[in-house]
Coordinates of C-alpha atoms in Angstrom, one line a residue:
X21 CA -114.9 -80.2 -102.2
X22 CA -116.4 -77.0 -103.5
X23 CA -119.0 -73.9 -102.4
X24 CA -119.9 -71.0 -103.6
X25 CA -117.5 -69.5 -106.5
X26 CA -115.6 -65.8 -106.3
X27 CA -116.0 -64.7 -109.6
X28 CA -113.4 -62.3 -111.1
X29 CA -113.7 -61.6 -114.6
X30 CA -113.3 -64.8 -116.6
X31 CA -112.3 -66.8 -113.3
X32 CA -114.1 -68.5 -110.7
X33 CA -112.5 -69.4 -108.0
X34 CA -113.5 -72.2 -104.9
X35 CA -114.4 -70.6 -101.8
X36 CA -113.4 -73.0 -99.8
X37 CA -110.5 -74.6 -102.0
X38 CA -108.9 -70.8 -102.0
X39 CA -108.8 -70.5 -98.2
X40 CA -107.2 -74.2 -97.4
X41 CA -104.6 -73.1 -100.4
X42 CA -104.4 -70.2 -98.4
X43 CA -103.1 -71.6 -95.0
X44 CA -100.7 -74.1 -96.4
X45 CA -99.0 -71.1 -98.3
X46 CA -98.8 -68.9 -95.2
X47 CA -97.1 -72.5 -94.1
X48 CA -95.1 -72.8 -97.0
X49 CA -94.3 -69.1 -96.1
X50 CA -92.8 -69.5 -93.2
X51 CA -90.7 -72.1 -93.9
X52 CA -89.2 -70.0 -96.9
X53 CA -88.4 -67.6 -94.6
X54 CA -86.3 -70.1 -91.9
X55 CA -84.6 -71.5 -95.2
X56 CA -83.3 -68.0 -96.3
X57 CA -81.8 -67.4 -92.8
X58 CA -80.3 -70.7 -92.3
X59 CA -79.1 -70.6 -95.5
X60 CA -77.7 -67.4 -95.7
X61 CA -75.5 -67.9 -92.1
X62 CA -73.9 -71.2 -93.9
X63 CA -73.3 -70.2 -97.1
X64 CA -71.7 -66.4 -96.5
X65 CA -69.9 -68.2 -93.5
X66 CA -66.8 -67.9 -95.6
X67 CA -63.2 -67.8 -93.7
X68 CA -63.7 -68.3 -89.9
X69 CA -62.8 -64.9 -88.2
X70 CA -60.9 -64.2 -84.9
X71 CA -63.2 -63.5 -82.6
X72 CA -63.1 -59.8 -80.4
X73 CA -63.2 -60.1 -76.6
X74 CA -63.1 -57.6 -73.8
X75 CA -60.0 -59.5 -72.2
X76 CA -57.4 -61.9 -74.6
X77 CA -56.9 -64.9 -72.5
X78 CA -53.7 -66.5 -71.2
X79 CA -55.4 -69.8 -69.8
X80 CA -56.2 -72.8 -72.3
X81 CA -59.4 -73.4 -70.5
X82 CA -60.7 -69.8 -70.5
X83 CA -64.5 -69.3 -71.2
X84 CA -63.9 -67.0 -74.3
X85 CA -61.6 -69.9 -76.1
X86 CA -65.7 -71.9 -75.7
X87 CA -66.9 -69.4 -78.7
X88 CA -63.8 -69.0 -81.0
X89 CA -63.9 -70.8 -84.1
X90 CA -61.9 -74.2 -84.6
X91 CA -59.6 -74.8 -87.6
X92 CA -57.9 -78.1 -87.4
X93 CA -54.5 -78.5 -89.1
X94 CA -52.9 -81.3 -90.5
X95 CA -49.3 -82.5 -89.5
X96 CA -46.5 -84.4 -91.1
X97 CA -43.1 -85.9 -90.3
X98 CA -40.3 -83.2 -90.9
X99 CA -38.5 -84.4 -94.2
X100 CA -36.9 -81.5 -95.6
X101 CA -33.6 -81.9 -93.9
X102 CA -31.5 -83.7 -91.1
X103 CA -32.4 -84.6 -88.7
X104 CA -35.8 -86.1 -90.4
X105 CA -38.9 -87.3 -88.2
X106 CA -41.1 -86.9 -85.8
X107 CA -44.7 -87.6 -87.2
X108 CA -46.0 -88.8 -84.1
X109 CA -49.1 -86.0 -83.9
X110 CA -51.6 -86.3 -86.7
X111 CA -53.0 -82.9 -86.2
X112 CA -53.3 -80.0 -84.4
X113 CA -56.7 -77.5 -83.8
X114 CA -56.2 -73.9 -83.7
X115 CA -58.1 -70.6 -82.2
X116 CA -57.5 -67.2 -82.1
X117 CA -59.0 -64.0 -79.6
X118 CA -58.1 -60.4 -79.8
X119 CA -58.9 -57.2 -78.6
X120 CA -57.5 -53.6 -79.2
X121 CA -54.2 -54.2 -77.9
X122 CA -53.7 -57.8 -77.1
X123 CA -54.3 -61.6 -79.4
X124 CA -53.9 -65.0 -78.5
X125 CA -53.4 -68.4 -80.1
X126 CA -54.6 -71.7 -78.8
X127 CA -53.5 -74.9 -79.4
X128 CA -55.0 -78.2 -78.7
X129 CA -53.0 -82.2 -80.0
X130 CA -53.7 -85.5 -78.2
X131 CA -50.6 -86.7 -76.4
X132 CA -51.1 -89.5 -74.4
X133 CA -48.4 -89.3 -72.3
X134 CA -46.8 -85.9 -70.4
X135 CA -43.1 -85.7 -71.0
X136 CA -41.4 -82.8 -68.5
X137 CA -38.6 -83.5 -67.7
X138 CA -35.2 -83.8 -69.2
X139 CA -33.1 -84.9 -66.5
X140 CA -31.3 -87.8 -68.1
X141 CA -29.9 -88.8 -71.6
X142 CA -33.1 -89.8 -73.9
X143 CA -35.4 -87.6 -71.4
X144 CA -37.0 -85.2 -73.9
X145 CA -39.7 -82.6 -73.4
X146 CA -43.0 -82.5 -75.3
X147 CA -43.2 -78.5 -76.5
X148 CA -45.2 -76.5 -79.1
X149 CA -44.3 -73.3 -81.5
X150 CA -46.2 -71.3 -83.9
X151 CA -44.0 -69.6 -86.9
X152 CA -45.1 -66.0 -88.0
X153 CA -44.2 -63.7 -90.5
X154 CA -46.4 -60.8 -92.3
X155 CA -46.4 -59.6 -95.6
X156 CA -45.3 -61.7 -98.4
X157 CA -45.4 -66.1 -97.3
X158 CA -42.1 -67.0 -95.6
X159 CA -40.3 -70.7 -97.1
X160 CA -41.8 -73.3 -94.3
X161 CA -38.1 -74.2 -94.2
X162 CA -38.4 -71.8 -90.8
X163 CA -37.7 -69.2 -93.8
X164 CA -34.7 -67.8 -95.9
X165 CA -31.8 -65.5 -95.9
X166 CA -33.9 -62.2 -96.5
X167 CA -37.2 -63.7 -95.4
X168 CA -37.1 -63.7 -91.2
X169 CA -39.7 -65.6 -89.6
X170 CA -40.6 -65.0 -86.3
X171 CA -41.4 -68.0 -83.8
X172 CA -43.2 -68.6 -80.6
X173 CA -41.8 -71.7 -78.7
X174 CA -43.3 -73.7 -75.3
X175 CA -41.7 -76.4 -73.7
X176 CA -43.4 -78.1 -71.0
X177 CA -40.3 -78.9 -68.7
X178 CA -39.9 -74.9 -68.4
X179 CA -43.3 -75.5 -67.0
X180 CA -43.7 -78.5 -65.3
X181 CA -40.6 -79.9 -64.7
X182 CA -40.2 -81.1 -61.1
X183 CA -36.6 -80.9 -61.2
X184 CA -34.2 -78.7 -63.2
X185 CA -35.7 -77.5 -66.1
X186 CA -32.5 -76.5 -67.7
X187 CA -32.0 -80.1 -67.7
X188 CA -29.5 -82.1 -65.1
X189 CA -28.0 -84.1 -67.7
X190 CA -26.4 -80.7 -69.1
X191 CA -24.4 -80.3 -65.9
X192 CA -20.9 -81.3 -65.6
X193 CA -18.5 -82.9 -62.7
X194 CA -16.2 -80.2 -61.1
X195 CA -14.2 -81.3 -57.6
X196 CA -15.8 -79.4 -55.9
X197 CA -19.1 -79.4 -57.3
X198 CA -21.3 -79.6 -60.6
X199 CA -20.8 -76.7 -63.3
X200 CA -23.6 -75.6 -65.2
X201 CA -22.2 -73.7 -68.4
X202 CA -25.4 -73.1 -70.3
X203 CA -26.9 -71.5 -67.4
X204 CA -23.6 -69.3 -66.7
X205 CA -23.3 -68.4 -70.0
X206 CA -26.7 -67.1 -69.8
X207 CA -28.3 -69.6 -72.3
X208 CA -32.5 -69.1 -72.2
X209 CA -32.8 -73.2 -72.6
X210 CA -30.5 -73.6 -69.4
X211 CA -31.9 -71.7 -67.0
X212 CA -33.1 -72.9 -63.8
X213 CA -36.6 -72.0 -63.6
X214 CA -38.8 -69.8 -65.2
X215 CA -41.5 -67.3 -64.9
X216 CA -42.2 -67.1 -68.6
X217 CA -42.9 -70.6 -70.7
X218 CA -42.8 -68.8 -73.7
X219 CA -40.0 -67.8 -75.8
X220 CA -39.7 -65.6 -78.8
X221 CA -37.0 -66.4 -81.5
X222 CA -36.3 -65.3 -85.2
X223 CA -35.0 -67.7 -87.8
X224 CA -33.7 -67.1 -91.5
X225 CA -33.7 -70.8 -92.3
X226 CA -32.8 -74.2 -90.7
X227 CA -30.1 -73.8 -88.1
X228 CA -30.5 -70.4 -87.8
X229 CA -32.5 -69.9 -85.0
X230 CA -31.8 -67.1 -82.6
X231 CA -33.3 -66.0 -79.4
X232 CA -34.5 -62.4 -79.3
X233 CA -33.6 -59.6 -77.8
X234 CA -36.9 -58.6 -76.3
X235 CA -39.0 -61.5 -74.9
X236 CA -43.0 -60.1 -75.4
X237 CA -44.4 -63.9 -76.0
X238 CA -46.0 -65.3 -72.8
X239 CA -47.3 -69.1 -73.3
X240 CA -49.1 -71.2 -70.7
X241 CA -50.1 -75.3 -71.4
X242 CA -52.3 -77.5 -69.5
X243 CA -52.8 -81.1 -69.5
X244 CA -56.3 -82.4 -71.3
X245 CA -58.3 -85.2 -71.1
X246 CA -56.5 -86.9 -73.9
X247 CA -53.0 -84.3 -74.6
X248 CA -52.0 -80.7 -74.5
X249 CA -53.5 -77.3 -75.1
X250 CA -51.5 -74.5 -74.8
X251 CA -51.9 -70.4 -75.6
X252 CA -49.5 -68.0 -76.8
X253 CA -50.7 -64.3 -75.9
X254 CA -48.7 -61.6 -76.8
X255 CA -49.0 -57.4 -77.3
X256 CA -50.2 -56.3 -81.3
X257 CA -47.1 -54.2 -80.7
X258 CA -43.6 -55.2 -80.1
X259 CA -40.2 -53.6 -80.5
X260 CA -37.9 -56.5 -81.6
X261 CA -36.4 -56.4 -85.2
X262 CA -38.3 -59.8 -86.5
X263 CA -41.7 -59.4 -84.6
X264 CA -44.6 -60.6 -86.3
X265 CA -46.3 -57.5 -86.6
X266 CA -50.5 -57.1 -85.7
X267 CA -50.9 -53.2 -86.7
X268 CA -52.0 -52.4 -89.8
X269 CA -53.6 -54.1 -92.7
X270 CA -50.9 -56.5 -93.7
X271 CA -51.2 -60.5 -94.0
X272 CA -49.9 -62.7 -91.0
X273 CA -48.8 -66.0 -92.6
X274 CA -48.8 -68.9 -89.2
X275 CA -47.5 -72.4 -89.2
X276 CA -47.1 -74.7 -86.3
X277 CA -45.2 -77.8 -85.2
X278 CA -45.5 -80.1 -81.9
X279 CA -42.9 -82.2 -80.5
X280 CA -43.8 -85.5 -78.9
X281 CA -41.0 -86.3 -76.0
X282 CA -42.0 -90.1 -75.5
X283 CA -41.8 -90.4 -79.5
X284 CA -37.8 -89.1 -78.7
X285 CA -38.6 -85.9 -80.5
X286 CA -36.6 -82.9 -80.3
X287 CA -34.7 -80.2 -82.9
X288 CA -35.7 -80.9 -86.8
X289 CA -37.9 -84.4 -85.5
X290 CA -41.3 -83.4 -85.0
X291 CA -44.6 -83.1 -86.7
X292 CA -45.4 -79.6 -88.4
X293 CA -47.9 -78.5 -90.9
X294 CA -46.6 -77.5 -94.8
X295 CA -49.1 -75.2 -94.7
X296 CA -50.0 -72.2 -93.6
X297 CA -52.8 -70.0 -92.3
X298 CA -53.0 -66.6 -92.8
X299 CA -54.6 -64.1 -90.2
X300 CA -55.8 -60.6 -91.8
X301 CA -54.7 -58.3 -89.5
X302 CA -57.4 -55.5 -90.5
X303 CA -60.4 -57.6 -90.4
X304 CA -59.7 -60.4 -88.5
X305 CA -60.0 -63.4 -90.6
X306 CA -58.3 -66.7 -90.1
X307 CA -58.4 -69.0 -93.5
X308 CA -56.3 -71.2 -95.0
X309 CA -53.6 -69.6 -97.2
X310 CA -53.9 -69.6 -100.9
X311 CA -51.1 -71.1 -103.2
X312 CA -48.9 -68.9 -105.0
X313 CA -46.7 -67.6 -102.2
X314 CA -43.1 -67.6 -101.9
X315 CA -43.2 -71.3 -100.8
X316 CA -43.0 -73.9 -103.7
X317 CA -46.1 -75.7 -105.1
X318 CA -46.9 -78.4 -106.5
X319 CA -49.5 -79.0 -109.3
X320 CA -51.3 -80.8 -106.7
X321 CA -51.2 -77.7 -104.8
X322 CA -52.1 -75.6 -107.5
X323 CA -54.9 -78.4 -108.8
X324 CA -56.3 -77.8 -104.9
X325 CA -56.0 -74.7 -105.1
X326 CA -58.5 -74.3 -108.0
X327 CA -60.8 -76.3 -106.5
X328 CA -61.1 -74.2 -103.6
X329 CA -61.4 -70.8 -105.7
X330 CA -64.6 -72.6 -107.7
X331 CA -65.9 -73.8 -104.9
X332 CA -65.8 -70.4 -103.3
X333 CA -67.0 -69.1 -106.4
X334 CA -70.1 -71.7 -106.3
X335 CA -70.8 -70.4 -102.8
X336 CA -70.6 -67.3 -103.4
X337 CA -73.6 -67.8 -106.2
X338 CA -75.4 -69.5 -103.9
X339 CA -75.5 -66.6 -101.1
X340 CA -76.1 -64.0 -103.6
X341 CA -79.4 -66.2 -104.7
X342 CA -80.4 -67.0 -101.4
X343 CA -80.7 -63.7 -100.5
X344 CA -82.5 -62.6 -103.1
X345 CA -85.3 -63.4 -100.8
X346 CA -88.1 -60.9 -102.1
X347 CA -88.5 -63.0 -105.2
X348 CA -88.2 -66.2 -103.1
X349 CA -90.9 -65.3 -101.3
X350 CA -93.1 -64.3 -103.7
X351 CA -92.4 -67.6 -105.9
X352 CA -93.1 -70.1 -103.0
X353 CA -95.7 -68.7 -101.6
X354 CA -97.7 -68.4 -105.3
X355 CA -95.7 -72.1 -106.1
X356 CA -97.7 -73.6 -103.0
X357 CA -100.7 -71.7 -103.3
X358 CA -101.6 -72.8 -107.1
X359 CA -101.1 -76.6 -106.1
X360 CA -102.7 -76.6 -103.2
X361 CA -105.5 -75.1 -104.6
X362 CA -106.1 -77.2 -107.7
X363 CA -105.4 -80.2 -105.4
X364 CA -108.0 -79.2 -103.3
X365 CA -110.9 -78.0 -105.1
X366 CA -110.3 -81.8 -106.9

């Protein structure tokens, strides 16, 4: 193929030849340009962040939990002291939503079955928590003397029990009638009903675990097609000694556990993650925490751990090429035009 030459200088270029190169770089041009902006969402993705709405939910199947990002956690048998088990939930997938005064966490398992009630010996309730602490990481052992945790706890008899969700098989025979002495001592697991299936406790270890003072946790769960999801909303603010605290710019470490009723879960059996997430209160972002925190590691931890900070590192590179996308540009376009060309006038 050839016609009449442009002749600039030395050169003489194909007429025809030049404009066929011509289109196919204006092609290649465009297609350059969707590259750099696909590119440059995926690799400067980074951590997932919590995502801002005009209203925090308090219902698991909320519109606003459709766009939150999704981290999925992993979940192991409790084996750090007596008594061990549980195991029974693989994993769990968490979201977050907040707004200038209020966040929420969701939670979503598969549990086949729907354990409520625990009216009878062996009767045990499926439930759900969330440990918090900011600042420096808290032990996973549900922390240490000197490092209080702060935990969020749903049980789904408080929610969905059809008879006493302080449990019948806690009451005891009387002449007259049946005493109740958790619920007249005022105990927050006896109580006959309740208008809040939340509860907020603080713990300095195993055993240790105390209800709080000031109850600012609400939580609401819902059966799914295959198990449980459940949110825990709460104020950034709250007045209690141990709160997890949203205001300012300092770390929230979070850690969750599930407890399966059918699997006779309940106490220290259940499945819980040995690691944590970490939420930065100032900007938002929800990513896996790195090693190095009060918490022991392993060198398999720390070997992970390295791989994650190069790959991070390799990612980073990668963004910071990609959009560099004047000299891209410039480089495909001449790249495709000089082939095409010599192809051509052939």
């Amino acid at each position: 193929m050839s016609s009449d030459p442009i002749e600039i200088g030395p050169l003489s270029i194909d007429r025809t030849a030049a404009r066929e190169a011509t289109k196919l770089a204006a092609i290649v041009l465009c297609l350059v340009m969707v590259v750099q902006v696909v590119g440059i969402a995926v690799l400067t993705g980074g951590p997932l962040s919590i995502l801002s709405v005009n209203e925090v939910p308090a219902e698991p199947d909320a519109e606003a939990w459709k766009d939150a990002p999704t981290e999925t956690v992993s979940l192991e048998n409790q084996q750090m002291i007596a008594p061990y088990g549980g195991g029974s939930v693989d994993d769990v997938t968490v979201q977050s939503v907040t707004n200038d005064t209020h966040v929420a966490f969701r939670m979503e398992w598969e549990d086949p079955t729907m354990d409520t009630e625990i009216n009878e010996p062996n009767a045990y309730s499926d439930a759900a928590a969330i440990m918090l602490r900011s600042g420096d990481e808290p032990p996973i052992t549900m922390g240490a003397n000197g490092n209080p945790v702060n935990i969020w706890y749903w049980r789904s008899s408080w929610q969905f029990s059809e008879s006493d969700p302080g449990g019948d098989m806690y009451t005891y025979p009387h002449p007259d009638n049946r005493t109740k002495p958790g619920q007249a001592a005022g105990n927050p697991l006896s109580q006959s009903a309740y208008n809040r299936y939340g509860q907020n406790y603080y713990a300095m270890g195993y055993g240790s675990l105390t209800n709080a003072e000031t109850q600012p946790v609400a939580a609401n769960g819902e059966r799914t097609d295959d198990g449980w999801a459940v949110v825990f909303q709460r104020e950034h603010e709250a007045s209690g000694e141990y709160d997890a605290s949203f205001e300012g710019d300092e770390r929230m470490y979070l850690t969750y556990a599930i407890w399966n009723g059918s699997a006779d879960e309940a106490n220290g059996q259940k499945s819980l993650s040995y690691e944590f997430l970490t939420l930065d209160t100032e900007d938002g972002t929800l990513a896996t925490a790195d090693s190095g925190g009060s918490g022991d590691n392993s060198d398999g931890e720390s070997a992970n751990s390295g791989a994650v900070a190069s790959a991070t590192e390799s990612a980073s590179w990668l963004a910071g090429a990609a959009t560099n996308w004047p000299a891209a540009i410039v480089l495909a376009t001449v790249a495709a035009w000089l082939v095409s060309y010599w192809r051509i006038k052939e």
